[in-house]
Amino acid sequence: MRILLIIAWLFTGLGGVIYHFGPGQRHLEVDRVNSELKLARQSVLDRDWHQAVEQFSVVLSELPSDKVVEARGIVLEKAKAQMMAAQLPEARQTLESLLDEVRNDKNHDPGFEAEVCSTLANSQYYMTWLMRLEGLPESEWMPEIEAARQHYTQMTSYAEKMGDDELALRSSEDLESSIRLARMDLGELQGLPLPSQ
């Protein structure tokens, strides 16, 4: 009887070792990624934007490749942090790629697409504002604000179709702001404070 207990105990230990070096490693990896993600989100709450961008990058590099939906959400969070960390061109490129990827996925969540579209439109709006303040010619900044205007129009239509009155109102106001920005005289624009994000 004692021998059977010893053998059972040895097999239990062997099973634990096999689990630890097999499927257990994946669980450890997921725990490490979740821990890093919590740190990144805390950096966002602390308004430490550069740190948040770095931490989101680490999370994306360590996230298992089969976590596509989660990765897209983290890419969006990273892009928002980039916008706040004065990395607007990088954020815009990230958002354009993300929106293309989401739209090419037939099973995507329309609400997530709307959020990406809205964030991209905001990045284009702020980009236009900065380009105008730098004194760039209209031929350079007009395509940017026109793209923002189109996204805000899409958002307004989407919100009305989904019955989201708050989103419809916000998108409509953003659309009006983009039109005003395109028509505004440079002297008038220079007298205004930078818009908050």
JSON list of C-alpha atoms in Angstrom, two decimals:
[
{"chain": "A", "resi": 1, "resn": "MET", "atom": "CA", "xyz": [0.00, 0.00, 0.00]},
{"chain": "A", "resi": 2, "resn": "ARG", "atom": "CA", "xyz": [2.84, 2.33, 0.88]},
{"chain": "A", "resi": 3, "resn": "ILE", "atom": "CA", "xyz": [4.49, 1.74, -2.48]},
{"chain": "A", "resi": 4, "resn": "LEU", "atom": "CA", "xyz": [1.26, 2.64, -4.29]},
{"chain": "A", "resi": 5, "resn": "LEU", "atom": "CA", "xyz": [1.03, 5.91, -2.34]},
{"chain": "A", "resi": 6, "resn": "ILE", "atom": "CA", "xyz": [4.64, 6.77, -3.13]},
{"chain": "A", "resi": 7, "resn": "ILE", "atom": "CA", "xyz": [4.12, 6.02, -6.84]},
{"chain": "A", "resi": 8, "resn": "ALA", "atom": "CA", "xyz": [0.89, 8.07, -6.87]},
{"chain": "A", "resi": 9, "resn": "TRP", "atom": "CA", "xyz": [2.70, 10.95, -5.15]},
{"chain": "A", "resi": 10, "resn": "LEU", "atom": "CA", "xyz": [5.56, 10.77, -7.69]},
{"chain": "A", "resi": 11, "resn": "PHE", "atom": "CA", "xyz": [3.12, 10.78, -10.60]},
{"chain": "A", "resi": 12, "resn": "THR", "atom": "CA", "xyz": [1.32, 13.77, -9.11]},
{"chain": "A", "resi": 13, "resn": "GLY", "atom": "CA", "xyz": [4.61, 15.64, -8.91]},
{"chain": "A", "resi": 14, "resn": "LEU", "atom": "CA", "xyz": [5.50, 14.57, -12.45]},
{"chain": "A", "resi": 15, "resn": "GLY", "atom": "CA", "xyz": [2.10, 15.77, -13.65]},
{"chain": "A", "resi": 16, "resn": "GLY", "atom": "CA", "xyz": [2.71, 19.13, -12.00]},
{"chain": "A", "resi": 17, "resn": "VAL", "atom": "CA", "xyz": [6.11, 19.45, -13.67]},
{"chain": "A", "resi": 18, "resn": "ILE", "atom": "CA", "xyz": [4.66, 18.53, -17.08]},
{"chain": "A", "resi": 19, "resn": "TYR", "atom": "CA", "xyz": [1.85, 21.06, -16.62]},
{"chain": "A", "resi": 20, "resn": "HIS", "atom": "CA", "xyz": [4.27, 23.76, -15.48]},
{"chain": "A", "resi": 21, "resn": "PHE", "atom": "CA", "xyz": [6.54, 23.37, -18.50]},
{"chain": "A", "resi": 22, "resn": "GLY", "atom": "CA", "xyz": [3.67, 22.74, -20.93]},
{"chain": "A", "resi": 23, "resn": "PRO", "atom": "CA", "xyz": [0.28, 24.51, -20.72]},
{"chain": "A", "resi": 24, "resn": "GLY", "atom": "CA", "xyz": [1.32, 26.28, -17.52]},
{"chain": "A", "resi": 25, "resn": "GLN", "atom": "CA", "xyz": [3.80, 28.41, -19.47]},
{"chain": "A", "resi": 26, "resn": "ARG", "atom": "CA", "xyz": [0.94, 29.83, -21.56]},
{"chain": "A", "resi": 27, "resn": "HIS", "atom": "CA", "xyz": [-0.92, 30.74, -18.38]},
{"chain": "A", "resi": 28, "resn": "LEU", "atom": "CA", "xyz": [2.19, 32.44, -17.00]},
{"chain": "A", "resi": 29, "resn": "GLU", "atom": "CA", "xyz": [2.55, 34.37, -20.26]},
{"chain": "A", "resi": 30, "resn": "VAL", "atom": "CA", "xyz": [-1.10, 35.49, -20.15]},
{"chain": "A", "resi": 31, "resn": "ASP", "atom": "CA", "xyz": [-0.67, 36.56, -16.50]},
{"chain": "A", "resi": 32, "resn": "ARG", "atom": "CA", "xyz": [2.44, 38.57, -17.41]},
{"chain": "A", "resi": 33, "resn": "VAL", "atom": "CA", "xyz": [0.63, 40.29, -20.31]},
{"chain": "A", "resi": 34, "resn": "ASN", "atom": "CA", "xyz": [-2.37, 41.10, -18.08]},
{"chain": "A", "resi": 35, "resn": "SER", "atom": "CA", "xyz": [-0.05, 42.56, -15.46]},
{"chain": "A", "resi": 36, "resn": "GLU", "atom": "CA", "xyz": [1.67, 44.76, -18.06]},
{"chain": "A", "resi": 37, "resn": "LEU", "atom": "CA", "xyz": [-1.73, 45.83, -19.43]},
{"chain": "A", "resi": 38, "resn": "LYS", "atom": "CA", "xyz": [-2.85, 46.91, -15.95]},
{"chain": "A", "resi": 39, "resn": "LEU", "atom": "CA", "xyz": [0.32, 49.00, -15.63]},
{"chain": "A", "resi": 40, "resn": "ALA", "atom": "CA", "xyz": [-0.33, 50.62, -19.02]},
{"chain": "A", "resi": 41, "resn": "ARG", "atom": "CA", "xyz": [-3.89, 51.49, -18.08]},
{"chain": "A", "resi": 42, "resn": "GLN", "atom": "CA", "xyz": [-2.70, 52.90, -14.76]},
{"chain": "A", "resi": 43, "resn": "SER", "atom": "CA", "xyz": [-0.23, 55.08, -16.67]},
{"chain": "A", "resi": 44, "resn": "VAL", "atom": "CA", "xyz": [-3.18, 56.39, -18.70]},
{"chain": "A", "resi": 45, "resn": "LEU", "atom": "CA", "xyz": [-5.06, 57.20, -15.49]},
{"chain": "A", "resi": 46, "resn": "ASP", "atom": "CA", "xyz": [-1.91, 58.93, -14.19]},
{"chain": "A", "resi": 47, "resn": "ARG", "atom": "CA", "xyz": [-1.63, 60.84, -17.50]},
{"chain": "A", "resi": 48, "resn": "ASP", "atom": "CA", "xyz": [1.85, 59.46, -18.05]},
{"chain": "A", "resi": 49, "resn": "TRP", "atom": "CA", "xyz": [1.27, 59.16, -21.78]},
{"chain": "A", "resi": 50, "resn": "HIS", "atom": "CA", "xyz": [4.80, 58.26, -22.93]},
{"chain": "A", "resi": 51, "resn": "GLN", "atom": "CA", "xyz": [5.01, 55.47, -20.36]},
{"chain": "A", "resi": 52, "resn": "ALA", "atom": "CA", "xyz": [1.58, 54.21, -21.39]},
{"chain": "A", "resi": 53, "resn": "VAL", "atom": "CA", "xyz": [2.63, 54.08, -25.06]},
{"chain": "A", "resi": 54, "resn": "GLU", "atom": "CA", "xyz": [5.72, 52.05, -24.17]},
{"chain": "A", "resi": 55, "resn": "GLN", "atom": "CA", "xyz": [3.75, 49.68, -21.97]},
{"chain": "A", "resi": 56, "resn": "PHE", "atom": "CA", "xyz": [1.04, 49.14, -24.59]},
{"chain": "A", "resi": 57, "resn": "SER", "atom": "CA", "xyz": [3.82, 48.33, -27.09]},
{"chain": "A", "resi": 58, "resn": "VAL", "atom": "CA", "xyz": [5.21, 45.71, -24.70]},
{"chain": "A", "resi": 59, "resn": "VAL", "atom": "CA", "xyz": [1.75, 44.20, -24.25]},
{"chain": "A", "resi": 60, "resn": "LEU", "atom": "CA", "xyz": [1.22, 43.99, -28.01]},
{"chain": "A", "resi": 61, "resn": "SER", "atom": "CA", "xyz": [4.61, 42.34, -28.53]},
{"chain": "A", "resi": 62, "resn": "GLU", "atom": "CA", "xyz": [3.89, 39.69, -25.87]},
{"chain": "A", "resi": 63, "resn": "LEU", "atom": "CA", "xyz": [0.20, 39.08, -26.61]},
{"chain": "A", "resi": 64, "resn": "PRO", "atom": "CA", "xyz": [-0.48, 35.64, -28.13]},
{"chain": "A", "resi": 65, "resn": "SER", "atom": "CA", "xyz": [-1.20, 35.88, -31.87]},
{"chain": "A", "resi": 66, "resn": "ASP", "atom": "CA", "xyz": [-4.63, 34.25, -31.51]},
{"chain": "A", "resi": 67, "resn": "LYS", "atom": "CA", "xyz": [-5.93, 37.16, -29.38]},
{"chain": "A", "resi": 68, "resn": "VAL", "atom": "CA", "xyz": [-6.91, 39.28, -32.42]},
{"chain": "A", "resi": 69, "resn": "VAL", "atom": "CA", "xyz": [-9.89, 41.11, -30.91]},
{"chain": "A", "resi": 70, "resn": "GLU", "atom": "CA", "xyz": [-7.99, 41.92, -27.71]},
{"chain": "A", "resi": 71, "resn": "ALA", "atom": "CA", "xyz": [-5.00, 43.12, -29.73]},
{"chain": "A", "resi": 72, "resn": "ARG", "atom": "CA", "xyz": [-7.19, 45.52, -31.72]},
{"chain": "A", "resi": 73, "resn": "GLY", "atom": "CA", "xyz": [-8.57, 47.01, -28.52]},
{"chain": "A", "resi": 74, "resn": "ILE", "atom": "CA", "xyz": [-5.06, 47.50, -27.17]},
{"chain": "A", "resi": 75, "resn": "VAL", "atom": "CA", "xyz": [-3.92, 49.08, -30.45]},
{"chain": "A", "resi": 76, "resn": "LEU", "atom": "CA", "xyz": [-6.77, 51.59, -30.10]},
{"chain": "A", "resi": 77, "resn": "GLU", "atom": "CA", "xyz": [-5.78, 52.34, -26.50]},
{"chain": "A", "resi": 78, "resn": "LYS", "atom": "CA", "xyz": [-2.17, 52.81, -27.60]},
{"chain": "A", "resi": 79, "resn": "ALA", "atom": "CA", "xyz": [-3.21, 55.18, -30.41]},
{"chain": "A", "resi": 80, "resn": "LYS", "atom": "CA", "xyz": [-5.20, 57.30, -27.96]},
{"chain": "A", "resi": 81, "resn": "ALA", "atom": "CA", "xyz": [-2.17, 57.48, -25.67]},
{"chain": "A", "resi": 82, "resn": "GLN", "atom": "CA", "xyz": [0.01, 58.42, -28.65]},
{"chain": "A", "resi": 83, "resn": "MET", "atom": "CA", "xyz": [-2.30, 61.32, -29.43]},
{"chain": "A", "resi": 84, "resn": "MET", "atom": "CA", "xyz": [-1.85, 62.62, -25.90]},
{"chain": "A", "resi": 85, "resn": "ALA", "atom": "CA", "xyz": [1.92, 61.99, -25.99]},
{"chain": "A", "resi": 86, "resn": "ALA", "atom": "CA", "xyz": [2.40, 64.36, -28.97]},
{"chain": "A", "resi": 87, "resn": "GLN", "atom": "CA", "xyz": [2.78, 61.44, -31.38]},
{"chain": "A", "resi": 88, "resn": "LEU", "atom": "CA", "xyz": [-0.12, 62.49, -33.59]},
{"chain": "A", "resi": 89, "resn": "PRO", "atom": "CA", "xyz": [1.25, 61.33, -36.98]},
{"chain": "A", "resi": 90, "resn": "GLU", "atom": "CA", "xyz": [2.07, 57.90, -35.56]},
{"chain": "A", "resi": 91, "resn": "ALA", "atom": "CA", "xyz": [-1.36, 57.65, -33.95]},
{"chain": "A", "resi": 92, "resn": "ARG", "atom": "CA", "xyz": [-3.07, 58.57, -37.21]},
{"chain": "A", "resi": 93, "resn": "GLN", "atom": "CA", "xyz": [-1.15, 55.91, -39.16]},
{"chain": "A", "resi": 94, "resn": "THR", "atom": "CA", "xyz": [-1.95, 53.32, -36.50]},
{"chain": "A", "resi": 95, "resn": "LEU", "atom": "CA", "xyz": [-5.64, 54.23, -36.58]},
{"chain": "A", "resi": 96, "resn": "GLU", "atom": "CA", "xyz": [-5.82, 54.14, -40.39]},
{"chain": "A", "resi": 97, "resn": "SER", "atom": "CA", "xyz": [-4.30, 50.65, -40.42]},
{"chain": "A", "resi": 98, "resn": "LEU", "atom": "CA", "xyz": [-6.58, 49.50, -37.60]},
{"chain": "A", "resi": 99, "resn": "LEU", "atom": "CA", "xyz": [-9.69, 50.82, -39.35]},
{"chain": "A", "resi": 100, "resn": "ASP", "atom": "CA", "xyz": [-8.73, 49.02, -42.58]},
{"chain": "A", "resi": 101, "resn": "GLU", "atom": "CA", "xyz": [-8.11, 45.81, -40.65]},
{"chain": "A", "resi": 102, "resn": "VAL", "atom": "CA", "xyz": [-11.44, 46.05, -38.82]},
{"chain": "A", "resi": 103, "resn": "ARG", "atom": "CA", "xyz": [-13.40, 46.80, -41.98]},
{"chain": "A", "resi": 104, "resn": "ASN", "atom": "CA", "xyz": [-11.82, 43.83, -43.76]},
{"chain": "A", "resi": 105, "resn": "ASP", "atom": "CA", "xyz": [-12.99, 41.50, -40.98]},
{"chain": "A", "resi": 106, "resn": "LYS", "atom": "CA", "xyz": [-16.55, 40.37, -41.78]},
{"chain": "A", "resi": 107, "resn": "ASN", "atom": "CA", "xyz": [-17.18, 39.45, -38.14]},
{"chain": "A", "resi": 108, "resn": "HIS", "atom": "CA", "xyz": [-16.09, 42.76, -36.61]},
{"chain": "A", "resi": 109, "resn": "ASP", "atom": "CA", "xyz": [-18.06, 44.65, -33.98]},
{"chain": "A", "resi": 110, "resn": "PRO", "atom": "CA", "xyz": [-19.71, 47.73, -35.56]},
{"chain": "A", "resi": 111, "resn": "GLY", "atom": "CA", "xyz": [-19.44, 49.59, -32.25]},
{"chain": "A", "resi": 112, "resn": "PHE", "atom": "CA", "xyz": [-15.69, 49.07, -32.18]},
{"chain": "A", "resi": 113, "resn": "GLU", "atom": "CA", "xyz": [-15.43, 50.21, -35.81]},
{"chain": "A", "resi": 114, "resn": "ALA", "atom": "CA", "xyz": [-17.32, 53.36, -34.86]},
{"chain": "A", "resi": 115, "resn": "GLU", "atom": "CA", "xyz": [-14.93, 54.04, -31.97]},
{"chain": "A", "resi": 116, "resn": "VAL", "atom": "CA", "xyz": [-11.88, 53.61, -34.21]},
{"chain": "A", "resi": 117, "resn": "CYS", "atom": "CA", "xyz": [-13.47, 55.81, -36.88]},
{"chain": "A", "resi": 118, "resn": "SER", "atom": "CA", "xyz": [-14.24, 58.52, -34.33]},
{"chain": "A", "resi": 119, "resn": "THR", "atom": "CA", "xyz": [-10.72, 58.44, -32.88]},
{"chain": "A", "resi": 120, "resn": "LEU", "atom": "CA", "xyz": [-9.21, 58.61, -36.37]},
{"chain": "A", "resi": 121, "resn": "ALA", "atom": "CA", "xyz": [-11.41, 61.60, -37.22]},
{"chain": "A", "resi": 122, "resn": "ASN", "atom": "CA", "xyz": [-10.26, 63.34, -34.03]},
{"chain": "A", "resi": 123, "resn": "SER", "atom": "CA", "xyz": [-6.61, 62.72, -34.90]},
{"chain": "A", "resi": 124, "resn": "GLN", "atom": "CA", "xyz": [-7.18, 64.17, -38.38]},
{"chain": "A", "resi": 125, "resn": "TYR", "atom": "CA", "xyz": [-8.93, 67.19, -36.89]},
{"chain": "A", "resi": 126, "resn": "TYR", "atom": "CA", "xyz": [-6.02, 67.92, -34.50]},
{"chain": "A", "resi": 127, "resn": "MET", "atom": "CA", "xyz": [-3.53, 67.26, -37.28]},
{"chain": "A", "resi": 128, "resn": "THR", "atom": "CA", "xyz": [-5.28, 69.86, -39.44]},
{"chain": "A", "resi": 129, "resn": "TRP", "atom": "CA", "xyz": [-5.26, 72.36, -36.58]},
{"chain": "A", "resi": 130, "resn": "LEU", "atom": "CA", "xyz": [-1.49, 71.94, -36.13]},
{"chain": "A", "resi": 131, "resn": "MET", "atom": "CA", "xyz": [-0.80, 72.03, -39.88]},
{"chain": "A", "resi": 132, "resn": "ARG", "atom": "CA", "xyz": [-2.70, 75.29, -40.18]},
{"chain": "A", "resi": 133, "resn": "LEU", "atom": "CA", "xyz": [-0.85, 76.80, -37.21]},
{"chain": "A", "resi": 134, "resn": "GLU", "atom": "CA", "xyz": [2.44, 75.83, -38.88]},
{"chain": "A", "resi": 135, "resn": "GLY", "atom": "CA", "xyz": [1.36, 77.83, -41.90]},
{"chain": "A", "resi": 136, "resn": "LEU", "atom": "CA", "xyz": [1.21, 74.92, -44.34]},
{"chain": "A", "resi": 137, "resn": "PRO", "atom": "CA", "xyz": [-0.63, 75.62, -47.60]},
{"chain": "A", "resi": 138, "resn": "GLU", "atom": "CA", "xyz": [-4.28, 74.65, -48.00]},
{"chain": "A", "resi": 139, "resn": "SER", "atom": "CA", "xyz": [-3.35, 71.92, -50.48]},
{"chain": "A", "resi": 140, "resn": "GLU", "atom": "CA", "xyz": [-1.62, 70.07, -47.62]},
{"chain": "A", "resi": 141, "resn": "TRP", "atom": "CA", "xyz": [-4.13, 70.44, -44.79]},
{"chain": "A", "resi": 142, "resn": "MET", "atom": "CA", "xyz": [-7.40, 70.37, -46.76]},
{"chain": "A", "resi": 143, "resn": "PRO", "atom": "CA", "xyz": [-7.28, 66.58, -47.49]},
{"chain": "A", "resi": 144, "resn": "GLU", "atom": "CA", "xyz": [-6.77, 65.97, -43.76]},
{"chain": "A", "resi": 145, "resn": "ILE", "atom": "CA", "xyz": [-9.80, 67.98, -42.64]},
{"chain": "A", "resi": 146, "resn": "GLU", "atom": "CA", "xyz": [-11.88, 66.58, -45.50]},
{"chain": "A", "resi": 147, "resn": "ALA", "atom": "CA", "xyz": [-11.10, 63.04, -44.32]},
{"chain": "A", "resi": 148, "resn": "ALA", "atom": "CA", "xyz": [-12.08, 64.03, -40.77]},
{"chain": "A", "resi": 149, "resn": "ARG", "atom": "CA", "xyz": [-15.31, 65.54, -42.06]},
{"chain": "A", "resi": 150, "resn": "GLN", "atom": "CA", "xyz": [-16.16, 62.33, -43.93]},
{"chain": "A", "resi": 151, "resn": "HIS", "atom": "CA", "xyz": [-15.52, 60.22, -40.83]},
{"chain": "A", "resi": 152, "resn": "TYR", "atom": "CA", "xyz": [-17.67, 62.51, -38.68]},
{"chain": "A", "resi": 153, "resn": "THR", "atom": "CA", "xyz": [-20.44, 62.24, -41.30]},
{"chain": "A", "resi": 154, "resn": "GLN", "atom": "CA", "xyz": [-20.17, 58.44, -41.20]},
{"chain": "A", "resi": 155, "resn": "MET", "atom": "CA", "xyz": [-20.30, 58.53, -37.41]},
{"chain": "A", "resi": 156, "resn": "THR", "atom": "CA", "xyz": [-23.42, 60.70, -37.42]},
{"chain": "A", "resi": 157, "resn": "SER", "atom": "CA", "xyz": [-25.16, 58.30, -39.84]},
{"chain": "A", "resi": 158, "resn": "TYR", "atom": "CA", "xyz": [-24.08, 55.29, -37.81]},
{"chain": "A", "resi": 159, "resn": "ALA", "atom": "CA", "xyz": [-25.29, 56.84, -34.55]},
{"chain": "A", "resi": 160, "resn": "GLU", "atom": "CA", "xyz": [-28.67, 57.74, -36.04]},
{"chain": "A", "resi": 161, "resn": "LYS", "atom": "CA", "xyz": [-29.06, 54.23, -37.45]},
{"chain": "A", "resi": 162, "resn": "MET", "atom": "CA", "xyz": [-28.20, 52.68, -34.07]},
{"chain": "A", "resi": 163, "resn": "GLY", "atom": "CA", "xyz": [-30.42, 55.12, -32.18]},
{"chain": "A", "resi": 164, "resn": "ASP", "atom": "CA", "xyz": [-27.52, 56.48, -30.12]},
{"chain": "A", "resi": 165, "resn": "ASP", "atom": "CA", "xyz": [-28.64, 60.09, -29.59]},
{"chain": "A", "resi": 166, "resn": "GLU", "atom": "CA", "xyz": [-25.58, 61.06, -27.54]},
{"chain": "A", "resi": 167, "resn": "LEU", "atom": "CA", "xyz": [-23.15, 59.82, -30.20]},
{"chain": "A", "resi": 168, "resn": "ALA", "atom": "CA", "xyz": [-25.22, 61.42, -32.95]},
{"chain": "A", "resi": 169, "resn": "LEU", "atom": "CA", "xyz": [-25.13, 64.79, -31.18]},
{"chain": "A", "resi": 170, "resn": "ARG", "atom": "CA", "xyz": [-21.39, 64.57, -30.46]},
{"chain": "A", "resi": 171, "resn": "SER", "atom": "CA", "xyz": [-20.59, 63.51, -34.05]},
{"chain": "A", "resi": 172, "resn": "SER", "atom": "CA", "xyz": [-22.78, 66.27, -35.45]},
{"chain": "A", "resi": 173, "resn": "GLU", "atom": "CA", "xyz": [-20.99, 68.85, -33.28]},
{"chain": "A", "resi": 174, "resn": "ASP", "atom": "CA", "xyz": [-17.61, 67.45, -34.33]},
{"chain": "A", "resi": 175, "resn": "LEU", "atom": "CA", "xyz": [-18.67, 67.68, -37.97]},
{"chain": "A", "resi": 176, "resn": "GLU", "atom": "CA", "xyz": [-19.62, 71.34, -37.51]},
{"chain": "A", "resi": 177, "resn": "SER", "atom": "CA", "xyz": [-16.27, 72.00, -35.79]},
{"chain": "A", "resi": 178, "resn": "SER", "atom": "CA", "xyz": [-14.37, 70.45, -38.70]},
{"chain": "A", "resi": 179, "resn": "ILE", "atom": "CA", "xyz": [-16.25, 72.63, -41.18]},
{"chain": "A", "resi": 180, "resn": "ARG", "atom": "CA", "xyz": [-15.53, 75.75, -39.08]},
{"chain": "A", "resi": 181, "resn": "LEU", "atom": "CA", "xyz": [-11.84, 74.81, -38.86]},
{"chain": "A", "resi": 182, "resn": "ALA", "atom": "CA", "xyz": [-11.61, 74.56, -42.66]},
{"chain": "A", "resi": 183, "resn": "ARG", "atom": "CA", "xyz": [-13.29, 77.96, -43.13]},
{"chain": "A", "resi": 184, "resn": "MET", "atom": "CA", "xyz": [-11.57, 79.79, -40.28]},
{"chain": "A", "resi": 185, "resn": "ASP", "atom": "CA", "xyz": [-9.14, 82.60, -41.03]},
{"chain": "A", "resi": 186, "resn": "LEU", "atom": "CA", "xyz": [-5.57, 81.84, -39.89]},
{"chain": "A", "resi": 187, "resn": "GLY", "atom": "CA", "xyz": [-5.44, 84.97, -37.69]},
{"chain": "A", "resi": 188, "resn": "GLU", "atom": "CA", "xyz": [-8.63, 83.90, -35.94]},
{"chain": "A", "resi": 189, "resn": "LEU", "atom": "CA", "xyz": [-7.26, 80.38, -35.50]},
{"chain": "A", "resi": 190, "resn": "GLN", "atom": "CA", "xyz": [-4.02, 81.65, -33.96]},
{"chain": "A", "resi": 191, "resn": "GLY", "atom": "CA", "xyz": [-6.03, 83.55, -31.33]},
{"chain": "A", "resi": 192, "resn": "LEU", "atom": "CA", "xyz": [-7.77, 80.39, -30.12]},
{"chain": "A", "resi": 193, "resn": "PRO", "atom": "CA", "xyz": [-6.40, 77.95, -27.56]},
{"chain": "A", "resi": 194, "resn": "LEU", "atom": "CA", "xyz": [-5.54, 74.48, -28.78]},
{"chain": "A", "resi": 195, "resn": "PRO", "atom": "CA", "xyz": [-8.58, 72.22, -28.54]},
{"chain": "A", "resi": 196, "resn": "SER", "atom": "CA", "xyz": [-8.55, 69.63, -25.79]},
{"chain": "A", "resi": 197, "resn": "GLN", "atom": "CA", "xyz": [-8.62, 66.00, -26.79]}
]
